Amino acid sequence: MAPPDIDNNIREECNKMSENIFDNILTMKTLFIQKEALRHNHQPKILPHREAEVKEISLNLVEALKGHIPSNMILYGVTGAGKTAVTNYVCEELQTKGEQIGRVVHPVLVNCRKIDTQYRVLSHLGNTLLESHEKSDIPFTGWPTDRVFNELVKRMDARGGVYVIVLDEIDHLVKKAGDDLLYNLTNLNTELKNARACVIGISNDLKFTEFLDPRVKSRLGQQDIIFDPYNAEQLQDILRQRANVSINKEAIGVGVIELCAALAAQEHGDARCALDLLRVSTEKAEQEGSKLVEQPHVRIAQAQIESDQVTPVISTLPTQQKLVLASVLINESNGLKNIQTGEVYQVYKQACGVVSQQFLTARRISGIISNLDMLGLITAKTVSRGRYGRSKEINSSLPNNVDSREIMAKAEPMFDEVFGSKYLHQSRL
DNA sequence: AATCCACAGGAAGCCCGGGAAC
DNA sequence: GTTCCCGGGCTTCCTGTGGATT
């Protein structure tokens, strides 16, 4: 027979085995009622302070319900101004009404940040319209583009009705792929026999039509709507409305909504940012076991959101782009500010040498610097220094709480060597 | 006014990988 | 297996830029 203390040990082990790490977490009291209502992809039924825009878009799209072709439109506004939410809402309502009165309307949304070439947009549209009897999808590569276009026209005609093609982040598409696609899409009605189509472009950039062919510009911009950024008070209304359905009423501390709104208003009136702040603050309070979300939770949430946004961007950069970013950081740690392209390139070439990587040309690095600027990891301002040439002044723009060196080294261990190299840590090479 | 610097950035073309069609 | 097509990454070549200097 085993001694009693050994028995107890075995019993304890058995108890531990039956426990699950999620047991305690699952039974924790939650402050949320419906967390999903605070997510970006949630489509609310009420859109505060966007009544005028909803009405304006509806007045145009109602033509589809009458069997006519609505005007093409461009919706402008900063990130988080409600452009996509408003468009989705109007399109859903349009489709529902169409079903009620027997008019076929097909809204199709394309996110041009993810689907960003002419070929991909056309094949995406074509595959969205795939009927069950159709044999196969349009492949993601392989066909000539005009064949994809003809297949799209064929499928649209086969289904009939009015198509509302929404191109979200259209500015990104135009900058990357030019305006051929827009030329074709705004010309669709001359190809279609049995269907009709209109295009709604959504853009963060007020000036993107400057890059367009004048014919495309006039056809696409038949009606423009500008979404002004939300101010702090409007953001408070949005947050209160969402908080009502998503968080326990007693759980929100004094000034929390106001702080989230104020911080988001500083970020150009970004409603998504405000919702993220409220959601993450509540999660933080919950994890602490607190029954109340308070202002310090918002501050913690703000730091975490900044870090969460930037970490995956850095870790998934291609090696060469990481090397360029590392070169900027090394220059900064050498005490330099407003680093010139040439200085970055010199350090970059040496960094390549340290880790035995082939270095790219200055032209390519110039492109990578612009790309890192676009991603918000650095700021690169073009300046002319007269006799001393025209260059860029480059500075990193990473949040203080982000350890970019660790992120890079974690993704690719060779960066330990890059940042550890004494040779690269001279000032003004 | 002309010159100069240190690039910026556009255009053209090459190469490679992935996929479809024949 | 070969050919065609697309997309992405890259290089080479080139023109443009704009303010300080001569």
Coordinates of C-alpha atoms (C1' of nucleotides) in Angstrom, one line a residue:
Chain A
M1 CA 0.0 0.0 0.0
A2 CA 1.3 3.5 -0.9
P3 CA 2.0 6.0 1.9
P4 CA -0.8 8.6 2.3
D5 CA 1.4 11.6 1.0
I6 CA 2.0 9.8 -2.2
D7 CA -1.7 9.1 -2.5
N8 CA -2.4 12.8 -2.1
N9 CA 0.1 13.7 -4.8
I10 CA -1.5 11.3 -7.2
R11 CA -4.9 12.7 -6.4
E12 CA -3.6 16.2 -7.0
E13 CA -2.1 15.2 -10.3
C14 CA -5.5 13.7 -11.3
N15 CA -7.3 16.8 -10.3
K16 CA -4.9 18.9 -12.3
M17 CA -5.4 16.6 -15.4
S18 CA -9.1 17.1 -15.3
E19 CA -8.7 20.9 -15.1
N20 CA -8.5 22.8 -18.3
I21 CA -6.6 26.0 -18.8
F22 CA -9.7 27.6 -20.2
D23 CA -12.0 26.6 -17.2
N24 CA -11.2 29.8 -15.2
I25 CA -11.2 32.1 -18.2
L26 CA -14.5 30.8 -19.5
T27 CA -16.2 31.3 -16.1
M28 CA -14.8 34.8 -15.8
K29 CA -17.5 37.5 -15.7
T30 CA -17.6 39.3 -19.0
L31 CA -18.2 43.1 -19.4
F32 CA -19.4 42.6 -23.0
I33 CA -22.9 41.8 -24.2
Q34 CA -22.0 41.5 -27.8
K35 CA -18.4 42.1 -28.6
E36 CA -19.0 41.8 -32.4
A37 CA -20.8 45.1 -32.5
L38 CA -17.5 46.8 -31.8
R39 CA -15.7 45.2 -34.7
H40 CA -15.0 46.8 -38.1
N41 CA -16.9 44.3 -40.1
H42 CA -20.1 44.8 -38.0
Q43 CA -22.8 46.4 -40.1
P44 CA -24.9 48.6 -37.8
K45 CA -28.6 49.4 -38.7
I46 CA -28.1 53.0 -37.6
L47 CA -25.3 55.2 -38.9
P48 CA -25.3 58.4 -36.8
H49 CA -24.3 61.6 -38.5
R50 CA -24.4 60.0 -42.0
E51 CA -28.1 60.5 -42.8
A52 CA -27.4 63.0 -45.6
E53 CA -24.9 60.7 -47.3
V54 CA -27.2 57.7 -47.0
K55 CA -30.0 59.8 -48.6
E56 CA -27.8 61.1 -51.4
I57 CA -26.5 57.7 -52.4
S58 CA -30.0 56.2 -52.1
L59 CA -31.5 58.9 -54.4
N60 CA -29.0 57.8 -57.1
L61 CA -29.3 54.0 -56.6
V62 CA -33.1 54.1 -56.6
E63 CA -32.7 54.2 -60.4
A64 CA -31.7 50.6 -60.3
L65 CA -35.1 49.7 -58.7
K66 CA -36.8 51.4 -61.6
G67 CA -34.7 49.4 -64.1
H68 CA -32.6 52.4 -65.1
I69 CA -28.8 52.8 -64.8
P70 CA -27.7 54.8 -61.7
S71 CA -25.0 57.4 -62.2
N72 CA -21.4 56.3 -61.4
M73 CA -20.2 57.9 -58.2
I74 CA -17.1 58.6 -56.2
L75 CA -17.2 58.7 -52.4
Y76 CA -14.3 60.6 -50.8
G77 CA -13.3 60.7 -47.2
V78 CA -10.6 59.8 -44.7
T79 CA -10.2 56.3 -43.2
G80 CA -13.0 55.5 -40.8
A81 CA -15.3 58.2 -42.0
G82 CA -18.1 55.7 -42.7
K83 CA -17.8 55.5 -46.5
T84 CA -17.8 51.7 -46.7
A85 CA -20.3 51.2 -43.9
V86 CA -22.7 53.6 -45.6
T87 CA -22.3 52.0 -49.0
N88 CA -22.8 48.5 -47.6
Y89 CA -25.9 49.6 -45.7
V90 CA -27.4 51.3 -48.8
C91 CA -26.6 48.3 -51.0
E92 CA -28.2 45.8 -48.5
E93 CA -31.3 47.9 -48.4
L94 CA -31.3 48.2 -52.1
Q95 CA -31.1 44.5 -52.6
T96 CA -33.8 43.8 -50.1
K97 CA -36.1 46.3 -51.7
G98 CA -35.3 44.8 -55.1
E99 CA -36.3 41.3 -53.9
Q100 CA -39.5 42.7 -52.5
I101 CA -40.6 44.4 -55.8
G102 CA -39.1 41.8 -58.2
R103 CA -36.2 43.9 -59.5
V104 CA -32.9 42.1 -59.7
V105 CA -30.1 44.2 -58.2
H106 CA -26.6 42.8 -57.6
P107 CA -24.3 44.8 -55.4
V108 CA -20.7 43.5 -55.6
L109 CA -18.0 44.9 -53.3
V110 CA -14.4 44.7 -54.3
N111 CA -11.6 45.6 -51.8
C112 CA -9.0 47.1 -54.1
R113 CA -6.3 47.0 -51.5
K114 CA -6.5 43.2 -51.6
I115 CA -7.6 42.8 -55.2
D116 CA -5.4 45.3 -56.9
T117 CA -4.8 44.4 -60.5
Q118 CA -7.1 44.7 -63.5
Y119 CA -7.0 40.9 -64.0
R120 CA -7.8 40.1 -60.4
V121 CA -10.7 42.6 -60.1
L122 CA -12.3 41.2 -63.3
S123 CA -11.8 37.6 -62.3
H124 CA -13.1 38.3 -58.8
L125 CA -16.2 39.9 -60.3
G126 CA -16.6 37.0 -62.7
N127 CA -16.3 34.4 -60.0
T128 CA -18.7 36.2 -57.7
L129 CA -21.3 35.8 -60.5
L130 CA -20.6 32.1 -60.9
E131 CA -23.8 30.2 -61.4
S132 CA -24.1 26.5 -60.2
H133 CA -24.3 25.3 -63.8
E134 CA -21.0 27.1 -64.8
K135 CA -18.2 24.6 -65.0
S136 CA -15.3 26.4 -63.2
D137 CA -13.9 29.5 -61.8
I138 CA -11.8 32.0 -63.8
P139 CA -8.3 31.1 -62.8
F140 CA -6.3 33.6 -60.7
T141 CA -3.8 33.8 -63.6
G142 CA -3.4 32.3 -67.0
W143 CA -6.1 33.8 -69.2
P144 CA -5.7 36.9 -71.3
T145 CA -7.4 39.9 -69.6
D146 CA -9.8 40.5 -72.5
R147 CA -11.0 36.9 -72.2
V148 CA -11.8 37.5 -68.5
F149 CA -13.6 40.6 -69.4
N150 CA -15.7 38.9 -72.1
E151 CA -16.5 36.1 -69.6
L152 CA -17.6 38.7 -67.1
V153 CA -19.9 40.4 -69.6
K154 CA -21.3 36.9 -70.6
R155 CA -22.1 36.0 -67.0
M156 CA -23.6 39.4 -66.2
D157 CA -25.9 39.2 -69.3
A158 CA -26.8 35.6 -68.3
R159 CA -28.0 36.8 -64.9
G160 CA -29.5 40.1 -66.0
G161 CA -30.5 42.9 -63.7
V162 CA -28.6 45.9 -62.5
Y163 CA -25.1 45.6 -61.1
V164 CA -23.7 48.0 -58.6
I165 CA -19.9 47.5 -58.6
V166 CA -18.4 49.0 -55.5
L167 CA -14.6 49.5 -55.7
D168 CA -13.4 50.2 -52.2
E169 CA -9.9 52.0 -52.0
I170 CA -10.1 52.7 -55.7
D171 CA -7.2 55.2 -55.4
H172 CA -4.9 52.3 -54.5
L173 CA -6.0 50.4 -57.6
V174 CA -5.5 53.4 -59.9
K175 CA -2.0 54.2 -58.5
K176 CA -1.0 50.5 -58.8
A177 CA -2.7 49.4 -62.0
G178 CA -3.6 52.5 -63.9
D179 CA -7.1 53.3 -65.3
D180 CA -7.6 50.6 -67.9
L181 CA -9.9 48.7 -65.7
L182 CA -12.0 51.8 -64.9
Y183 CA -12.2 52.5 -68.6
N184 CA -13.6 49.0 -69.2
L185 CA -15.9 49.0 -66.2
T186 CA -17.4 52.5 -66.9
N187 CA -17.9 51.3 -70.5
L188 CA -19.7 48.1 -69.5
N189 CA -23.1 49.2 -70.5
T190 CA -22.1 49.4 -74.2
E191 CA -21.1 45.7 -74.0
L192 CA -24.1 44.5 -72.0
K193 CA -27.3 43.5 -73.7
N194 CA -29.4 42.0 -70.9
A195 CA -27.9 43.7 -67.8
R196 CA -26.9 47.1 -66.6
A197 CA -24.0 48.3 -64.4
C198 CA -22.8 51.3 -62.5
V199 CA -19.6 51.8 -60.6
I200 CA -19.1 53.3 -57.1
G201 CA -15.6 54.2 -56.3
I202 CA -14.5 54.8 -52.7
S203 CA -11.4 56.7 -52.1
N204 CA -9.3 58.1 -49.3
D205 CA -7.5 60.4 -51.7
L206 CA -9.4 63.5 -53.0
K207 CA -6.9 64.0 -55.8
F208 CA -6.7 60.5 -57.3
T209 CA -8.8 61.4 -60.3
E210 CA -5.9 63.5 -61.4
F211 CA -4.2 60.3 -62.5
L212 CA -7.2 59.3 -64.7
D213 CA -7.7 59.6 -68.4
P214 CA -10.2 62.5 -69.0
R215 CA -12.8 60.2 -70.5
V216 CA -12.7 57.9 -67.5
K217 CA -12.7 60.9 -65.1
S218 CA -15.8 62.3 -66.6
R219 CA -17.6 59.0 -66.8
L220 CA -16.7 57.8 -63.3
G221 CA -17.2 61.1 -61.5
Q222 CA -20.8 61.7 -62.5
Q223 CA -21.6 62.3 -58.9
D224 CA -19.1 63.0 -56.1
I225 CA -19.9 62.8 -52.4
I226 CA -17.5 63.9 -49.7
F227 CA -17.6 62.3 -46.2
D228 CA -16.3 64.8 -43.7
P229 CA -14.3 63.4 -40.8
Y230 CA -16.2 62.8 -37.6
N231 CA -15.6 65.3 -34.9
A232 CA -15.1 64.3 -31.2
E233 CA -18.8 64.8 -30.4
Q234 CA -20.0 62.8 -33.3
L235 CA -17.6 60.0 -32.4
Q236 CA -19.0 60.1 -28.9
D237 CA -22.5 59.5 -30.3
I238 CA -21.3 56.6 -32.4
L239 CA -19.5 55.0 -29.5
R240 CA -22.5 55.5 -27.2
Q241 CA -24.8 53.9 -29.7
R242 CA -22.5 50.9 -30.2
A243 CA -21.6 50.6 -26.5
N244 CA -25.4 50.4 -25.7
V245 CA -25.6 47.1 -27.6
S246 CA -22.1 45.7 -26.9
I247 CA -21.0 46.5 -23.3
N248 CA -22.7 46.4 -19.9
K249 CA -24.0 49.8 -19.1
E250 CA -22.6 49.9 -15.6
A251 CA -19.2 48.8 -16.9
I252 CA -18.2 52.0 -18.6
G253 CA -16.4 54.5 -16.3
V254 CA -16.6 58.2 -16.3
G255 CA -14.9 59.9 -19.2
V256 CA -14.1 56.7 -21.1
I257 CA -16.2 57.3 -24.1
E258 CA -15.1 60.9 -24.2
L259 CA -11.4 59.9 -24.1
C260 CA -11.8 57.2 -26.8
A261 CA -13.6 59.8 -29.0
A262 CA -11.0 62.5 -28.3
L263 CA -8.1 60.2 -29.2
A264 CA -9.8 59.0 -32.3
A265 CA -10.7 62.6 -33.3
Q266 CA -6.9 63.3 -33.2
E267 CA -6.5 60.4 -35.7
H268 CA -8.5 62.4 -38.3
G269 CA -11.9 61.5 -36.9
D270 CA -11.5 57.8 -37.5
A271 CA -14.5 55.9 -36.2
R272 CA -12.8 52.5 -36.5
C273 CA -10.0 53.7 -34.3
A274 CA -12.6 54.9 -31.7
L275 CA -14.4 51.5 -31.7
D276 CA -11.1 49.6 -31.4
L277 CA -10.1 51.8 -28.5
L278 CA -13.3 51.1 -26.7
R279 CA -13.2 47.3 -27.4
V280 CA -9.6 46.9 -26.4
S281 CA -10.0 49.0 -23.2
T282 CA -12.9 46.8 -22.2
E283 CA -10.9 43.7 -22.8
K284 CA -8.0 45.1 -20.7
A285 CA -10.4 45.9 -17.8
E286 CA -11.9 42.4 -18.1
Q287 CA -8.4 40.7 -18.1
E288 CA -7.6 42.7 -15.0
G289 CA -10.7 41.4 -13.3
S290 CA -12.1 44.9 -13.0
K291 CA -15.8 45.6 -13.2
L292 CA -15.3 49.0 -14.6
V293 CA -13.5 50.3 -17.7
E294 CA -11.5 53.4 -16.7
Q295 CA -9.4 55.9 -18.5
P296 CA -6.1 54.2 -17.7
H297 CA -7.4 51.1 -19.6
V298 CA -7.9 53.4 -22.6
R299 CA -4.3 54.5 -22.4
I300 CA -3.1 50.9 -22.2
A301 CA -5.3 50.0 -25.1
Q302 CA -4.0 52.8 -27.2
A303 CA -0.4 51.6 -26.7
Q304 CA -1.4 48.0 -27.5
I305 CA -3.3 48.9 -30.7
E306 CA -0.3 50.9 -32.0
S307 CA 2.0 47.9 -31.3
D308 CA -0.4 45.3 -32.7
Q309 CA -0.8 47.3 -35.9
V310 CA 2.9 47.7 -36.6
T311 CA 4.2 44.3 -35.5
P312 CA 2.8 42.1 -38.3
V313 CA 3.7 44.8 -40.9
I314 CA 7.4 44.7 -39.8
S315 CA 7.6 40.9 -39.4
T316 CA 6.2 40.1 -42.8
L317 CA 8.4 42.6 -44.7
P318 CA 10.6 40.9 -47.4
T319 CA 14.2 40.6 -46.2
Q320 CA 15.5 43.4 -48.4
Q321 CA 12.9 45.8 -47.1
K322 CA 13.7 44.8 -43.5
L323 CA 17.4 45.5 -44.3
V324 CA 16.5 49.0 -45.5
L325 CA 14.3 49.7 -42.4
A326 CA 17.2 48.3 -40.2
S327 CA 19.6 50.7 -42.0
V328 CA 17.3 53.7 -41.1
L329 CA 17.2 52.5 -37.4
I330 CA 21.0 52.0 -37.3
N331 CA 21.5 55.5 -38.7
E332 CA 19.2 56.8 -36.0
S333 CA 20.9 54.9 -33.2
N334 CA 24.1 56.6 -34.5
G335 CA 22.5 59.8 -33.5
L336 CA 21.4 60.9 -37.0
K337 CA 18.1 62.6 -37.9
N338 CA 16.7 63.5 -41.3
I339 CA 18.9 60.8 -42.9
Q340 CA 19.5 61.1 -46.6
T341 CA 18.8 58.3 -49.1
G342 CA 22.5 58.0 -49.9
E343 CA 23.3 57.5 -46.2
V344 CA 20.6 54.8 -45.9
Y345 CA 22.0 53.1 -49.0
Q346 CA 25.6 53.1 -47.7
V347 CA 24.6 51.5 -44.4
Y348 CA 22.2 49.1 -46.2
K349 CA 25.1 47.9 -48.5
Q350 CA 27.2 47.3 -45.4
A351 CA 24.4 45.5 -43.6
C352 CA 24.0 43.2 -46.7
G353 CA 27.7 42.5 -46.4
V354 CA 27.4 41.5 -42.7
V355 CA 24.7 38.9 -43.4
S356 CA 26.1 37.9 -46.9
Q357 CA 23.1 39.1 -48.8
Q358 CA 23.3 40.4 -52.4
F359 CA 22.6 44.2 -52.3
L360 CA 20.1 45.8 -54.7
T361 CA 20.6 49.0 -56.8
A362 CA 20.1 52.5 -55.4
R363 CA 17.0 52.8 -57.7
R364 CA 15.4 49.8 -56.1
I365 CA 16.2 51.1 -52.6
S366 CA 14.6 54.4 -53.5
G367 CA 11.4 52.5 -54.4
I368 CA 11.6 50.5 -51.1
I369 CA 12.0 53.7 -49.1
S370 CA 8.8 55.0 -50.8
N371 CA 7.1 51.8 -49.9
L372 CA 8.2 51.9 -46.3
D373 CA 6.9 55.5 -46.2
M374 CA 3.6 54.4 -47.6
L375 CA 3.3 51.6 -44.9
G376 CA 3.9 54.3 -42.3
L377 CA 7.0 52.7 -40.9
I378 CA 9.2 55.7 -41.9
T379 CA 8.6 59.2 -43.0
A380 CA 10.5 60.2 -46.2
K381 CA 10.2 63.9 -47.2
T382 CA 11.7 65.1 -50.4
V383 CA 13.8 68.1 -49.9
S384 CA 16.1 70.1 -52.1
R385 CA 19.4 71.2 -50.5
G386 CA 20.4 73.5 -53.3
R387 CA 24.0 73.0 -54.4
Y388 CA 24.0 69.8 -52.3
G389 CA 21.3 68.1 -54.3
R390 CA 17.8 66.9 -54.0
S391 CA 17.2 63.9 -51.7
K392 CA 14.8 62.6 -49.0
E393 CA 14.9 63.3 -45.3
I394 CA 14.2 60.0 -43.7
N395 CA 13.1 59.3 -40.1
S396 CA 11.6 56.2 -38.6
S397 CA 8.0 56.7 -37.4
L398 CA 7.5 53.7 -35.3
P399 CA 5.7 54.0 -32.0
N400 CA 8.0 54.2 -28.9
N401 CA 6.6 51.0 -27.4
V402 CA 7.4 49.0 -30.4
D403 CA 10.8 47.1 -30.3
S404 CA 11.3 46.8 -34.1
R405 CA 14.7 45.2 -33.7
E406 CA 13.3 42.4 -31.7
I407 CA 10.4 41.9 -34.2
M408 CA 12.8 41.7 -37.1
A409 CA 15.2 39.4 -35.3
K410 CA 12.3 37.1 -34.2
A411 CA 11.1 36.9 -37.8
E412 CA 14.7 36.4 -39.2
P413 CA 17.4 35.6 -36.7
M414 CA 20.1 37.1 -39.0
F415 CA 18.9 40.6 -37.9
D416 CA 20.5 39.9 -34.5
E417 CA 23.8 40.0 -36.4
V418 CA 22.8 43.2 -38.3
F419 CA 22.0 45.1 -35.2
G420 CA 24.9 43.6 -33.3
S421 CA 27.5 44.6 -35.9
K422 CA 30.0 47.1 -34.5
Y423 CA 31.0 48.1 -38.0
L424 CA 27.5 49.6 -38.7
H425 CA 27.5 51.6 -35.5
Q426 CA 29.7 54.4 -36.6
S427 CA 28.2 57.9 -36.9
R428 CA 28.0 59.7 -40.3
L429 CA 29.6 57.0 -42.4
Chain B
dA1 C1' 22.1 83.2 -65.7
dA2 C1' 24.5 79.1 -65.7
dT3 C1' 26.1 75.3 -63.2
dC4 C1' 26.0 71.8 -60.0
dC5 C1' 24.6 68.2 -56.8
dA6 C1' 22.2 64.0 -55.3
dC7 C1' 18.9 62.1 -56.0
dA8 C1' 13.5 61.2 -57.5
dG9 C1' 11.0 58.7 -60.2
dG10 C1' 9.2 57.2 -65.1
dA11 C1' 9.8 53.9 -68.9
dA12 C1' 11.3 49.8 -70.8
dG13 C1' 12.7 45.5 -70.5
dC14 C1' 14.4 41.1 -68.3
dC15 C1' 13.7 37.1 -65.4
dC16 C1' 11.1 34.0 -62.8
dG17 C1' 7.2 31.4 -61.0
dG18 C1' 2.5 30.0 -61.4
dG19 C1' -1.2 28.6 -64.2
dA20 C1' -4.1 27.4 -68.4
dA21 C1' -4.6 25.7 -73.1
dC22 C1' -3.2 23.0 -76.7
Chain C
dG1 C1' 6.1 19.2 -73.1
dT2 C1' 5.5 23.7 -75.2
dT3 C1' 3.5 28.0 -75.6
dC4 C1' 1.1 31.8 -73.9
dC5 C1' -0.3 35.0 -70.3
dC6 C1' 0.0 37.5 -65.9
dG7 C1' 2.2 39.5 -61.9
dG8 C1' 6.1 40.8 -59.1
dG9 C1' 10.7 42.0 -58.4
dC10 C1' 14.4 43.8 -60.2
dT11 C1' 17.9 46.5 -63.3
dT12 C1' 19.3 49.9 -66.6
dC13 C1' 18.8 54.1 -68.7
dC14 C1' 17.1 58.3 -68.7
dT15 C1' 15.1 63.0 -67.7
dG16 C1' 13.5 66.1 -64.2
dT17 C1' 14.0 68.8 -60.0
dG18 C1' 15.1 73.0 -57.2
dG19 C1' 17.8 75.7 -54.5
dA20 C1' 22.8 76.9 -53.4
dT21 C1' 26.8 78.3 -55.5
dT22 C1' 29.6 80.4 -59.0

